[in-house]
Amino acid sequence: MGAVAAGAVVWPLIQQMNPSAAALALATTETDIGAIQPGQQVIIKHRGQPLFVRRRTPEEIKSAQAVDVAALPDGLARNAGKDAALPASDANRTIKAEWLVVSGVCTHLGCTPTVSTPSAPEGEYGGWLCHCHGSAYDTSGRIRKGPAPENLHVPVYSFMSDTRIKVG
Amino acid sequence: MRLALRIILAAGLAVGLTGAVSAQEIDTHARAPKHVEYKFEGPFGKYDRAALQRGYQVYKEVCAACHSLKQIAFRNLMDHGGPEFSEAQARALAAAAKVPAGPNDKGETHNDSGEVLTRSAVLADYFPAPFPNEEAARTANAGALPPDLSLMVKARHHGAAYVYSLLTSYGEKPPAGFAVAKGKYYNPYFAGWNIGMPQPVTNNGVSYSDGTKASIEQQAHDVVTFLAWAAEPKMEQRKQMGFAVLIFLLAFAGVLGLVYKKVKGEYALK
Amino acid sequence: MSGPSTYNPKSGIEKWLDQRLPLPRFMHDTILTFPTPRNLNFWYTFGGILTFCLGVQIITGIVLAMHYVANAGLAFDSVEKIMRDVNYGWLIRYVHANGASMFFLAVYIHMFRGIYYGSYKAPREIIWILGVLIYLLMTATAFFGYVLPWGQMSFWGATVITNLFSAIPVIGPGIATWLWGDFAVGDATLNRFFSLHYLLPFIIAGVVGLHIWALHVPGNNNPLGIDVKSPQDTVPFHPYYTVKDAFVLVLFIIVFAGFVFFEPEFFGSPDNNIPANPLVTPPDIVPEWYLLPFYAMLRSVPDKLLGVLVMGAAIVSLAVLPWTDTSRVRSNRFRPTMKWFFWFFVVACVTLGYCGSQPVDATIAGIPAVWIARLASLYYFAFIYPIMFFVGLFETPKPLPASIAQSVLGDKPAAAE
């Protein structure tokens, strides 16, 4: 009985250190994506960090899927919602091919890469170019050239409907 | 025909890519700052009052358009060990600046056009920021964020020499093979060599009230002195107290050393 | 060594107190008359210096806490207010920040001295283990304290070190979240670090009390490493050692003041004068100098979890020294072989510190720093385990002197004390 009492006293003291209700409320972010046009990206703030939500054109999807994964500088999918060992194929980094949701934090030193659009290309791979030190990402958010060590991370997210996603 | 086009395309790509590759192979680490000496460096250093006042003028007329200095208040312009403007001068400098006014009697903070209501600053006010938030600052500066300068001299290795080198090097031409990024400017003292800030300090860009010739080097020297003070207003007090403390401690050590020798002879060696 | 008390209360007040709460007796016995070997050299003054350092840190820390705000949006500015507006705030802040570095300088000298003279050996094992515990608490306190100004190095140093816990299999990420109070280092983390930074120094003070109590049972070791055999071997602690400690303490304070008044940012990182930004990673994340050797060990192991275990093992291994050392001779003065290994150990520790300060891909004279760090880490563990074990068994120690008194006073008859 003494042990039960001791446990009952100690447990709240330990549990109070876990994220509070306020922190948990901010842990997920919901966004409407219905207004985004193909070839367009919006940047949303999730847990204080930028997140890219990009609606890809058919050309961008095709070029993302055609890349030889074995030749990539970083061969891992970096998808928080999937197994850590999965290779960096486009399918392992997306739920619906038309939508790419990736962290907007360059994996080198944390700058926000600039998106490449057909009218204003950035970098040679059609995805993003980070202006801080020259890291270039492709249309699946994978690092192709430059000092960044990893592909842009894919967060845990899901489609609440065709026009709304929930991240985190 | 198609094959020839393909070959030309491939050749063009090859040249383009190799060009890009050799550009990437240039080491774009920031150059070590220029060797400059300042009167405030070293154990006997003091801020040059006239340089501080001129430096304030450079900050106000050149830098304050984009860079905030949020740790400095108008009252600090009167500080001992600082620019030491008189109270009248400091009040006048404050009155010339506009700061957001709090809610008026009706509780309004903005006028009908949506602009923030302002009032003249007083001595207790901190220097107003040029932009209300980071997003506005980036929009006005092609996506780059001009950092607050209050601690810039302490926030870089050899901060004073760094800022001076940065300000006085815009005339340099980039080396062959280095392509300056779109919308940026070449400065070899900045890491990566692509800086978002256009040349801020120009020859005679400021007309000093004490008549000093406002060359680029002079303005840079003065504004760096001012920023060094802004980063550490208590430097002169620190060094003065340091001398007093060290002299006392040396004397104290001397006395204790003599006492120790005596006690050792009396107790430990008998 | 702790014999019967010789305190004799004379005045009325002294007698009254002595019957109710014998503090004067306690002070008399521990600081005035405590029999101390007469041959202690200057390396032995650092225990007193460390007590001074702890006092300085606690006092300046409590004063800083009157002005500091532990909130992610306000912390950095609150420190700047201390530096600019609080009366003598700049002085108190610089004393506290440089005091931490001086504290570690003194503790490293104190620990190396203990190893050299065999002070960890029987019957002083518990003093040594309590010392390792104090050192561990100091590193935790310093780590929490460095986060508080909430500069770039504060934030990213906290991020890197707390992320190490996520390397623990299965429960790791859960532990990291529990430590953070959020899904990344943030305001919740800062607040709890402040609470713990305020708490730990008082726990350190308690363990220091036990450390000194444990010392007073067998009494001090000495540079010869031989036991006290007669009252001729010792002198009362006062006035010889009170004056000696005070003298060296003033010299220590001169060095301390030199940094505080003339190079106050010497030990710090310029990046910590930039407010913390979770979206911008500094090019080189470096902890404070006194943690660099362990940082180097961590980075020299390619596997994240193993690196953490090696780093932990390095500190905990110090505690087993009393049992890995097989020598019957305490002091390295009489251990000609072990003496060399000791100095190599010092060199290994300094080398590790240097490697920790360099970027991860740096080279030293053409050799990758990572390999030098691995070599030095290997020697660190080799010193504590196999070297301590085998050298003690096979070494021929030099002959020990007959007694402390004979070594200090020679063969002349000792004067009555």
XYZ file of C-alpha atoms in Angstrom, chain B:
270
model
C 19.327 17.656 -87.475
C 17.858 16.364 -84.215
C 21.181 14.704 -83.354
C 23.105 17.943 -83.998
C 20.703 19.845 -81.794
C 21.109 17.231 -79.092
C 24.888 17.482 -79.250
C 24.786 21.278 -79.074
C 22.399 21.078 -76.128
C 24.647 18.585 -74.353
C 27.726 20.692 -75.046
C 25.959 23.780 -73.789
C 24.868 21.962 -70.662
C 28.388 20.647 -70.140
C 29.876 24.121 -70.391
C 27.139 25.524 -68.196
C 27.498 22.801 -65.607
C 31.288 22.948 -65.490
C 31.028 26.699 -65.172
C 28.678 26.216 -62.261
C 30.885 23.508 -60.771
C 34.010 25.635 -60.871
C 32.065 28.461 -59.259
C 31.078 26.057 -56.487
C 34.719 25.063 -56.068
C 35.832 28.593 -55.104
C 36.120 28.786 -51.338
C 33.634 31.467 -50.370
C 34.527 31.585 -46.697
C 34.515 35.135 -45.376
C 37.927 36.752 -45.691
C 39.653 37.505 -42.376
C 38.751 41.094 -41.422
C 41.034 43.996 -42.248
C 43.625 44.940 -39.666
C 42.161 48.058 -38.048
C 42.893 49.425 -34.621
C 40.436 51.321 -32.495
C 41.037 53.648 -29.596
C 38.623 51.635 -27.471
C 40.526 48.359 -27.756
C 43.041 47.131 -25.208
C 43.076 47.479 -21.411
C 43.420 51.279 -21.595
C 40.809 51.728 -24.309
C 38.276 54.545 -24.264
C 35.567 55.508 -26.714
C 36.362 58.609 -28.771
C 33.450 60.949 -27.892
C 33.550 62.841 -31.180
C 33.617 59.561 -33.131
C 30.637 58.314 -31.106
C 28.604 61.404 -31.944
C 29.527 61.255 -35.607
C 28.823 57.529 -35.584
C 25.373 58.181 -34.172
C 24.757 60.558 -37.060
C 25.809 57.867 -39.556
C 23.546 55.317 -37.857
C 20.604 57.693 -37.856
C 20.995 58.923 -41.441
C 22.197 55.738 -43.151
C 21.545 52.563 -41.168
C 18.362 53.315 -39.237
C 16.308 53.112 -42.448
C 16.621 49.313 -42.286
C 18.409 48.320 -39.046
C 16.893 48.612 -35.591
C 18.977 49.356 -32.479
C 16.449 48.223 -29.921
C 18.700 47.994 -26.857
C 19.557 51.714 -26.980
C 17.255 54.390 -25.586
C 17.574 58.157 -26.213
C 18.674 58.603 -22.592
C 21.723 56.428 -23.335
C 23.003 59.182 -25.633
C 23.798 61.142 -22.437
C 25.605 58.209 -20.739
C 28.994 58.671 -19.111
C 31.410 56.618 -21.109
C 29.157 57.055 -24.172
C 28.453 59.813 -26.715
C 27.850 62.189 -23.772
C 25.432 64.436 -25.615
C 24.082 67.117 -23.306
C 20.565 66.645 -21.962
C 19.286 69.392 -24.273
C 20.876 67.726 -27.276
C 19.532 64.311 -26.326
C 16.000 65.697 -25.835
C 16.187 67.344 -29.251
C 17.393 64.134 -30.892
C 14.575 62.245 -29.206
C 11.939 64.779 -30.208
C 12.966 64.452 -33.850
C 12.103 60.743 -33.796
C 8.627 59.243 -33.951
C 7.551 56.261 -31.884
C 4.216 54.416 -31.822
C 1.863 56.185 -29.428
C -0.104 54.010 -27.033
C -3.906 53.949 -27.162
C -5.427 57.444 -27.112
C -8.299 58.399 -24.851
C -10.723 56.630 -27.150
C -8.590 53.486 -27.043
C -7.446 53.813 -30.661
C -3.955 52.813 -31.712
C -4.393 53.445 -35.444
C -5.903 56.320 -37.403
C -8.737 55.953 -39.930
C -6.315 55.092 -42.761
C -4.955 52.186 -40.698
C -1.637 53.858 -39.912
C -0.162 53.594 -36.454
C -0.644 56.701 -34.326
C 2.734 58.185 -33.427
C 4.181 60.741 -31.044
C 7.575 62.372 -30.593
C 10.019 60.251 -28.609
C 11.180 61.188 -25.123
C 14.438 60.295 -23.349
C 12.974 57.112 -21.876
C 11.967 55.725 -25.275
C 14.063 53.143 -27.055
C 15.151 53.821 -30.624
C 12.152 53.060 -32.857
C 12.447 50.123 -35.242
C 12.146 50.870 -38.974
C 9.725 47.955 -39.514
C 6.916 46.671 -37.276
C 7.806 42.976 -37.736
C 10.085 40.529 -39.568
C 7.722 39.990 -42.488
C 7.541 43.725 -43.217
C 11.325 44.009 -42.978
C 11.832 41.154 -45.455
C 9.271 42.539 -47.894
C 11.056 45.888 -47.960
C 14.465 44.258 -48.439
C 13.965 41.644 -51.177
C 13.471 38.819 -48.684
C 16.527 39.572 -46.576
C 16.187 40.492 -42.909
C 18.404 43.428 -41.799
C 19.573 42.338 -38.327
C 19.326 44.487 -35.213
C 22.698 46.159 -34.674
C 22.684 46.558 -30.862
C 25.100 43.663 -30.325
C 26.577 43.233 -33.821
C 30.115 44.109 -32.709
C 29.967 41.431 -29.961
C 28.152 38.914 -32.170
C 30.988 38.411 -34.633
C 34.603 37.379 -34.194
C 36.687 40.596 -34.235
C 33.338 42.346 -34.560
C 34.631 45.908 -34.941
C 37.104 44.971 -37.674
C 34.435 42.784 -39.292
C 31.849 45.564 -39.593
C 34.505 48.015 -40.779
C 35.749 45.585 -43.440
C 32.190 44.919 -44.595
C 31.377 48.604 -44.987
C 34.564 49.534 -46.825
C 34.731 46.695 -49.366
C 31.843 47.256 -51.707
C 34.161 48.685 -54.338
C 35.954 45.370 -54.830
C 35.293 43.344 -57.974
C 34.413 39.648 -57.613
C 37.102 37.204 -58.809
C 36.742 35.466 -62.186
C 34.448 32.460 -61.986
C 32.334 33.769 -59.144
C 28.786 34.646 -60.178
C 27.064 37.093 -57.849
C 23.584 35.761 -56.955
C 20.564 37.608 -58.342
C 19.508 40.482 -56.129
C 22.657 40.258 -53.976
C 25.926 42.180 -53.847
C 29.531 41.023 -53.749
C 31.362 41.415 -50.428
C 34.316 39.120 -49.662
C 34.122 39.772 -45.912
C 30.636 38.225 -45.733
C 30.337 34.425 -45.508
C 29.346 33.142 -48.958
C 30.302 36.515 -50.543
C 26.673 37.276 -51.442
C 25.295 39.952 -49.129
C 21.730 41.232 -49.280
C 22.698 44.774 -48.243
C 23.559 47.255 -51.020
C 26.474 49.582 -50.318
C 25.213 51.653 -47.386
C 28.044 54.132 -46.886
C 29.022 56.415 -49.765
C 31.637 59.130 -50.084
C 30.280 62.304 -48.441
C 26.942 60.565 -47.996
C 26.683 62.232 -44.586
C 27.678 65.818 -43.833
C 29.206 65.811 -40.379
C 28.166 68.658 -38.093
C 31.763 68.999 -36.818
C 33.088 69.431 -40.349
C 35.076 66.186 -40.535
C 35.496 64.895 -44.067
C 32.973 62.103 -44.501
C 34.993 59.616 -46.528
C 33.768 56.020 -46.591
C 36.570 55.004 -44.228
C 35.775 57.823 -41.810
C 32.069 57.038 -41.723
C 32.814 53.346 -41.275
C 35.265 54.090 -38.457
C 32.754 56.329 -36.684
C 29.747 54.076 -37.023
C 31.817 51.088 -35.849
C 32.881 53.062 -32.760
C 29.235 53.921 -32.150
C 28.136 50.302 -32.595
C 30.896 49.086 -30.294
C 29.549 51.424 -27.629
C 25.998 50.306 -28.359
C 27.096 46.695 -27.780
C 28.929 47.517 -24.557
C 28.083 50.892 -23.009
C 29.810 49.969 -19.729
C 33.220 49.249 -21.220
C 34.992 52.296 -19.803
C 33.599 51.724 -16.280
C 34.578 48.076 -16.554
C 38.205 48.830 -17.376
C 38.516 51.612 -14.797
C 37.138 49.386 -12.051
C 39.433 46.624 -13.300
C 42.543 48.684 -12.662
C 41.445 49.658 -9.194
C 40.568 46.069 -8.323
C 43.772 44.591 -9.726
C 46.002 47.110 -7.981
C 44.259 46.361 -4.691
C 44.490 42.605 -5.224
C 48.182 42.759 -6.090
C 48.868 44.708 -2.914
C 46.725 42.274 -0.919
C 48.580 39.317 -2.446
C 51.852 40.935 -1.514
C 50.792 41.370 2.102
C 49.421 37.841 2.344
C 52.572 36.465 0.763
C 54.682 38.065 3.474
C 52.372 36.808 6.204
C 52.520 33.343 4.687
C 56.296 33.284 4.683
C 56.331 34.249 8.352
C 53.692 31.729 9.347
C 55.433 28.995 7.399
C 58.647 29.603 9.241
C 56.859 29.637 12.609
C 54.618 26.619 12.186
C 55.370 24.358 9.276
C 59.106 24.226 9.463
C 59.539 23.823 13.197
